[in-house]
Amino acid sequence: RAQLQARDSDKGLAFAKGIAEGKLRNQSNLLKYLSKNRREKQPEIYAEVRLLADEVLDHLAELERVTGATVDECRGVLLSIEGRAAQKYWAGVKHLFLTEVDWPGRRTQGATDAVNAALNYGYGILYGQVERALVLAGLDPYAGFLHVDRPGKASLVFDLVEEFRQTVVDRTVIAIFNRAMAVVLDERGRLVEASRRSIAEKILARLDGPEPYEGKRHPLRAIIQMQARHLATFLRSERGVYEPFVASW
């Protein structure tokens, strides 16, 4: 009941803004983390990626200025901020591949290149982890806030996944290509079984990897569950604010 009521109150907007903030901070932090070792060897790339990382963070000021009574009033503005920041983030990611990759930029539906196919497959694994965490926390995965509800769309999963995409999937997929691991597509542009299995192993290993969280180190899988529980207590007004997960760099 509290989750559904929050859709029509400022609580739903506060969560949506928190998710957007976490996404922007994690995008910027991943660019900074992956560009660190370019500082001496490729200073021009380092400078360009760091500039893009800072430009992603510049959108936080816009986010802070978003006000309204409900998330429905502000969804368009929030998604616009996210979209413009994402353009800078993916421009930065393109500089971080150590090998030549045929990558047209970020594609979701109908992607036929290896990088996007790997990203999309990795996100699918992450969606499953997030949906499970939400259900265990007593939340309805189909009643979201930032992402609009549609029949059959797990919109709350799409919400919470935003603050984990970069740390769990993007970082792992970039590492796969930088280590020249084989990512093979069939004639229809889909990942072959061996590549799917290899990507899944790496994503699941990353989920078991520890990250700093609330003063301790926890596996990312556990952090996802704790964030889902934090959301539940926030919606029930047992927690004053929803603080997104932000990875260190």
Short mmCIF file of C-alpha atoms in Angstrom, two decimals:
data_model
loop_
_atom_site.label_atom_id
_atom_site.label_comp_id
_atom_site.label_asym_id
_atom_site.label_seq_id
_atom_site.Cartn_x
_atom_site.Cartn_y
_atom_site.Cartn_z
CA ARG A 1 0.00 0.00 0.00
CA ALA A 2 2.78 2.42 0.88
CA GLN A 3 4.48 1.76 -2.47
CA LEU A 4 1.31 2.56 -4.41
CA GLN A 5 0.53 5.62 -2.31
CA ALA A 6 4.03 6.98 -2.89
CA ARG A 7 3.31 7.27 -6.61
CA ASP A 8 0.99 10.18 -5.83
CA SER A 9 3.23 11.90 -3.28
CA ASP A 10 6.59 13.62 -3.09
CA LYS A 11 8.05 10.36 -1.76
CA GLY A 12 7.89 8.78 -5.20
CA LEU A 13 9.61 11.81 -6.72
CA ALA A 14 12.32 11.69 -4.05
CA PHE A 15 13.07 8.06 -4.89
CA ALA A 16 13.15 8.78 -8.64
CA LYS A 17 15.59 11.65 -8.08
CA GLY A 18 17.71 9.41 -5.85
CA ILE A 19 17.90 6.74 -8.54
CA ALA A 20 18.88 9.34 -11.16
CA GLU A 21 21.54 10.77 -8.84
CA GLY A 22 23.01 7.32 -8.19
CA LYS A 23 23.16 6.59 -11.91
CA LEU A 24 24.96 9.86 -12.71
CA ARG A 25 27.47 9.43 -9.89
CA ASN A 26 28.22 5.83 -10.85
CA GLN A 27 28.63 6.76 -14.51
CA SER A 28 31.12 9.46 -13.59
CA ASN A 29 32.95 7.25 -11.10
CA LEU A 30 33.34 4.40 -13.59
CA LEU A 31 34.83 6.75 -16.20
CA LYS A 32 37.28 8.05 -13.60
CA TYR A 33 38.15 4.55 -12.39
CA LEU A 34 38.81 3.12 -15.85
CA SER A 35 40.78 6.15 -17.06
CA LYS A 36 43.22 6.19 -14.12
CA ASN A 37 45.80 3.99 -15.82
CA ARG A 38 45.77 6.21 -18.95
CA ARG A 39 47.10 9.25 -17.14
CA GLU A 40 50.76 8.60 -17.98
CA LYS A 41 50.54 6.49 -21.14
CA GLN A 42 47.68 8.29 -22.93
CA PRO A 43 47.26 11.73 -21.32
CA GLU A 44 45.00 13.04 -24.09
CA ILE A 45 42.51 10.19 -23.64
CA TYR A 46 42.76 10.57 -19.86
CA ALA A 47 41.96 14.28 -20.09
CA GLU A 48 39.05 13.73 -22.48
CA VAL A 49 37.46 10.99 -20.36
CA ARG A 50 37.90 12.97 -17.15
CA LEU A 51 36.26 15.97 -18.81
CA LEU A 52 33.29 13.82 -19.84
CA ALA A 53 33.09 12.38 -16.31
CA ASP A 54 32.86 15.89 -14.90
CA GLU A 55 30.24 16.86 -17.50
CA VAL A 56 28.11 13.90 -16.41
CA LEU A 57 28.24 15.24 -12.84
CA ASP A 58 27.30 18.72 -14.04
CA HIS A 59 23.77 17.38 -14.58
CA LEU A 60 23.39 16.88 -10.81
CA ALA A 61 22.73 20.61 -10.49
CA GLU A 62 19.79 20.25 -12.89
CA LEU A 63 18.53 17.29 -10.91
CA GLU A 64 18.56 19.25 -7.67
CA ARG A 65 16.37 21.94 -9.25
CA VAL A 66 13.62 19.48 -10.19
CA THR A 67 10.59 20.10 -7.98
CA GLY A 68 7.01 18.94 -8.07
CA ALA A 69 4.25 17.23 -6.14
CA THR A 70 4.54 13.83 -7.85
CA VAL A 71 6.94 11.90 -10.05
CA ASP A 72 4.40 11.96 -12.90
CA GLU A 73 4.79 15.75 -13.09
CA CYS A 74 8.58 15.55 -13.40
CA ARG A 75 9.28 12.28 -15.24
CA GLY A 76 9.97 13.94 -18.58
CA VAL A 77 12.51 16.33 -17.08
CA LEU A 78 14.24 13.55 -15.14
CA LEU A 79 14.52 11.32 -18.20
CA SER A 80 15.85 14.24 -20.25
CA ILE A 81 18.60 14.85 -17.69
CA GLU A 82 19.45 11.14 -17.67
CA GLY A 83 19.52 10.97 -21.44
CA ARG A 84 21.86 13.92 -21.91
CA ALA A 85 24.21 12.62 -19.22
CA ALA A 86 24.17 9.17 -20.86
CA GLN A 87 25.39 10.64 -24.16
CA LYS A 88 28.48 11.96 -22.40
CA TYR A 89 28.96 8.73 -20.45
CA TRP A 90 28.90 6.49 -23.53
CA ALA A 91 31.18 8.91 -25.36
CA GLY A 92 33.63 8.39 -22.51
CA VAL A 93 33.21 4.61 -22.56
CA LYS A 94 34.15 4.57 -26.24
CA HIS A 95 37.61 5.90 -25.31
CA LEU A 96 38.19 3.16 -22.73
CA PHE A 97 38.48 0.12 -24.99
CA LEU A 98 42.10 -0.98 -25.28
CA THR A 99 41.47 -2.87 -28.52
CA GLU A 100 39.67 -1.92 -31.72
CA VAL A 101 35.98 -2.74 -31.37
CA ASP A 102 33.21 -2.32 -33.91
CA TRP A 103 30.86 -0.32 -31.70
CA PRO A 104 28.32 2.12 -33.15
CA GLY A 105 27.49 3.55 -29.74
CA ARG A 106 24.89 2.37 -27.27
CA ARG A 107 22.04 0.34 -28.79
CA THR A 108 19.29 -1.57 -26.99
CA GLN A 109 16.63 -3.09 -29.22
CA GLY A 110 17.95 -4.92 -32.25
CA ALA A 111 21.65 -4.50 -31.45
CA THR A 112 23.82 -6.66 -33.73
CA ASP A 113 27.33 -5.70 -32.58
CA ALA A 114 29.27 -7.65 -29.97
CA VAL A 115 29.62 -4.87 -27.37
CA ASN A 116 25.92 -4.00 -27.24
CA ALA A 117 24.95 -7.67 -27.38
CA ALA A 118 27.19 -8.33 -24.35
CA LEU A 119 25.82 -5.30 -22.48
CA ASN A 120 22.21 -6.26 -23.16
CA TYR A 121 22.81 -9.84 -22.08
CA GLY A 122 24.56 -8.67 -18.90
CA TYR A 123 21.69 -6.32 -18.09
CA GLY A 124 19.27 -9.23 -18.46
CA ILE A 125 21.14 -11.11 -15.73
CA LEU A 126 21.14 -8.01 -13.53
CA TYR A 127 17.38 -7.51 -14.03
CA GLY A 128 16.79 -10.98 -12.61
CA GLN A 129 18.90 -10.24 -9.53
CA VAL A 130 17.13 -6.92 -8.91
CA GLU A 131 13.63 -8.38 -9.39
CA ARG A 132 14.37 -11.13 -6.87
CA ALA A 133 15.67 -8.57 -4.35
CA LEU A 134 12.54 -6.41 -4.73
CA VAL A 135 10.18 -9.35 -4.23
CA LEU A 136 12.10 -10.51 -1.14
CA ALA A 137 11.82 -6.96 0.24
CA GLY A 138 8.03 -7.11 -0.12
CA LEU A 139 7.82 -4.73 -3.09
CA ASP A 140 5.84 -4.98 -6.32
CA PRO A 141 8.38 -5.06 -9.18
CA TYR A 142 5.70 -3.87 -11.64
CA ALA A 143 4.87 -0.61 -9.83
CA GLY A 144 7.73 1.77 -10.59
CA PHE A 145 8.37 5.47 -10.27
CA LEU A 146 10.99 6.81 -12.68
CA HIS A 147 9.99 4.41 -15.46
CA VAL A 148 6.38 4.55 -16.57
CA ASP A 149 4.14 1.55 -15.92
CA ARG A 150 3.07 -0.60 -18.85
CA PRO A 151 1.39 -4.03 -18.87
CA GLY A 152 4.04 -6.71 -18.37
CA LYS A 153 6.84 -4.18 -17.73
CA ALA A 154 8.68 -4.58 -14.43
CA SER A 155 9.14 -0.83 -14.07
CA LEU A 156 10.44 -0.87 -10.48
CA VAL A 157 13.14 -3.32 -11.62
CA PHE A 158 14.09 -0.82 -14.34
CA ASP A 159 14.23 1.88 -11.64
CA LEU A 160 16.49 0.12 -9.15
CA VAL A 161 18.74 -1.41 -11.80
CA GLU A 162 19.89 2.07 -12.85
CA GLU A 163 22.25 2.48 -9.90
CA PHE A 164 23.91 -0.91 -10.52
CA ARG A 165 24.33 -1.07 -14.32
CA GLN A 166 27.71 0.64 -14.40
CA THR A 167 29.33 -1.20 -11.48
CA VAL A 168 28.03 -4.69 -12.27
CA VAL A 169 27.67 -4.86 -16.06
CA ASP A 170 29.44 -1.99 -17.84
CA ARG A 171 32.69 -2.46 -15.92
CA THR A 172 32.60 -6.24 -16.54
CA VAL A 173 31.86 -5.99 -20.26
CA ILE A 174 34.59 -3.39 -20.85
CA ALA A 175 37.04 -5.70 -19.04
CA ILE A 176 35.97 -8.65 -21.22
CA PHE A 177 36.84 -6.74 -24.40
CA ASN A 178 40.01 -5.21 -22.97
CA ARG A 179 41.25 -8.70 -22.12
CA ALA A 180 40.49 -9.79 -25.70
CA MET A 181 38.10 -12.52 -24.58
CA ALA A 182 36.10 -14.04 -27.43
CA VAL A 183 32.61 -12.57 -27.85
CA VAL A 184 31.10 -14.24 -30.91
CA LEU A 185 27.81 -13.52 -32.69
CA ASP A 186 25.92 -15.89 -34.97
CA GLU A 187 24.58 -15.00 -38.42
CA ARG A 188 21.55 -13.29 -36.83
CA GLY A 189 23.74 -11.03 -34.68
CA ARG A 190 23.07 -12.94 -31.46
CA LEU A 191 25.59 -14.20 -28.95
CA VAL A 192 26.57 -17.83 -29.41
CA GLU A 193 26.12 -20.19 -26.47
CA ALA A 194 29.80 -20.19 -25.45
CA SER A 195 29.87 -16.38 -25.34
CA ARG A 196 26.66 -16.19 -23.33
CA ARG A 197 28.06 -18.67 -20.84
CA SER A 198 31.35 -16.77 -20.55
CA ILE A 199 29.62 -13.40 -20.05
CA ALA A 200 27.25 -14.88 -17.47
CA GLU A 201 30.15 -16.33 -15.50
CA LYS A 202 31.89 -12.95 -15.40
CA ILE A 203 28.72 -11.05 -14.40
CA LEU A 204 27.89 -13.54 -11.64
CA ALA A 205 31.47 -13.38 -10.36
CA ARG A 206 31.18 -9.58 -10.29
CA LEU A 207 27.96 -9.86 -8.27
CA ASP A 208 29.91 -11.84 -5.70
CA GLY A 209 32.68 -9.22 -5.63
CA PRO A 210 32.88 -7.02 -2.50
CA GLU A 211 32.28 -3.27 -2.57
CA PRO A 212 32.40 -0.67 0.22
CA TYR A 213 28.90 -0.10 1.57
CA GLU A 214 27.79 1.59 4.81
CA GLY A 215 31.23 1.34 6.37
CA LYS A 216 31.87 -2.31 5.51
CA ARG A 217 32.53 -4.44 2.42
CA HIS A 218 29.70 -6.55 1.06
CA PRO A 219 29.15 -8.59 -2.13
CA LEU A 220 27.29 -6.58 -4.75
CA ARG A 221 24.54 -9.21 -4.70
CA ALA A 222 23.95 -8.45 -1.00
CA ILE A 223 24.10 -4.69 -1.60
CA ILE A 224 21.31 -4.99 -4.16
CA GLN A 225 19.19 -6.78 -1.56
CA MET A 226 19.97 -4.20 1.12
CA GLN A 227 19.08 -1.34 -1.25
CA ALA A 228 15.74 -3.00 -1.98
CA ARG A 229 15.07 -3.23 1.76
CA HIS A 230 16.11 0.40 2.21
CA LEU A 231 13.60 1.35 -0.46
CA ALA A 232 10.85 -0.59 1.33
CA THR A 233 11.57 1.11 4.65
CA PHE A 234 11.71 4.51 2.92
CA LEU A 235 8.32 3.96 1.31
CA ARG A 236 6.89 2.92 4.68
CA SER A 237 8.30 6.16 6.20
CA GLU A 238 10.61 4.16 8.48
CA ARG A 239 13.61 5.79 6.76
CA GLY A 240 13.86 9.52 6.20
CA VAL A 241 15.61 9.51 2.80
CA TYR A 242 16.49 7.04 0.08
CA GLU A 243 20.23 7.09 -0.52
CA PRO A 244 21.36 5.42 -3.77
CA PHE A 245 24.29 3.02 -3.93
CA VAL A 246 27.37 4.82 -5.24
CA ALA A 247 30.45 2.75 -6.07
CA SER A 248 33.91 3.93 -5.09
CA TRP A 249 36.60 4.57 -7.71
#
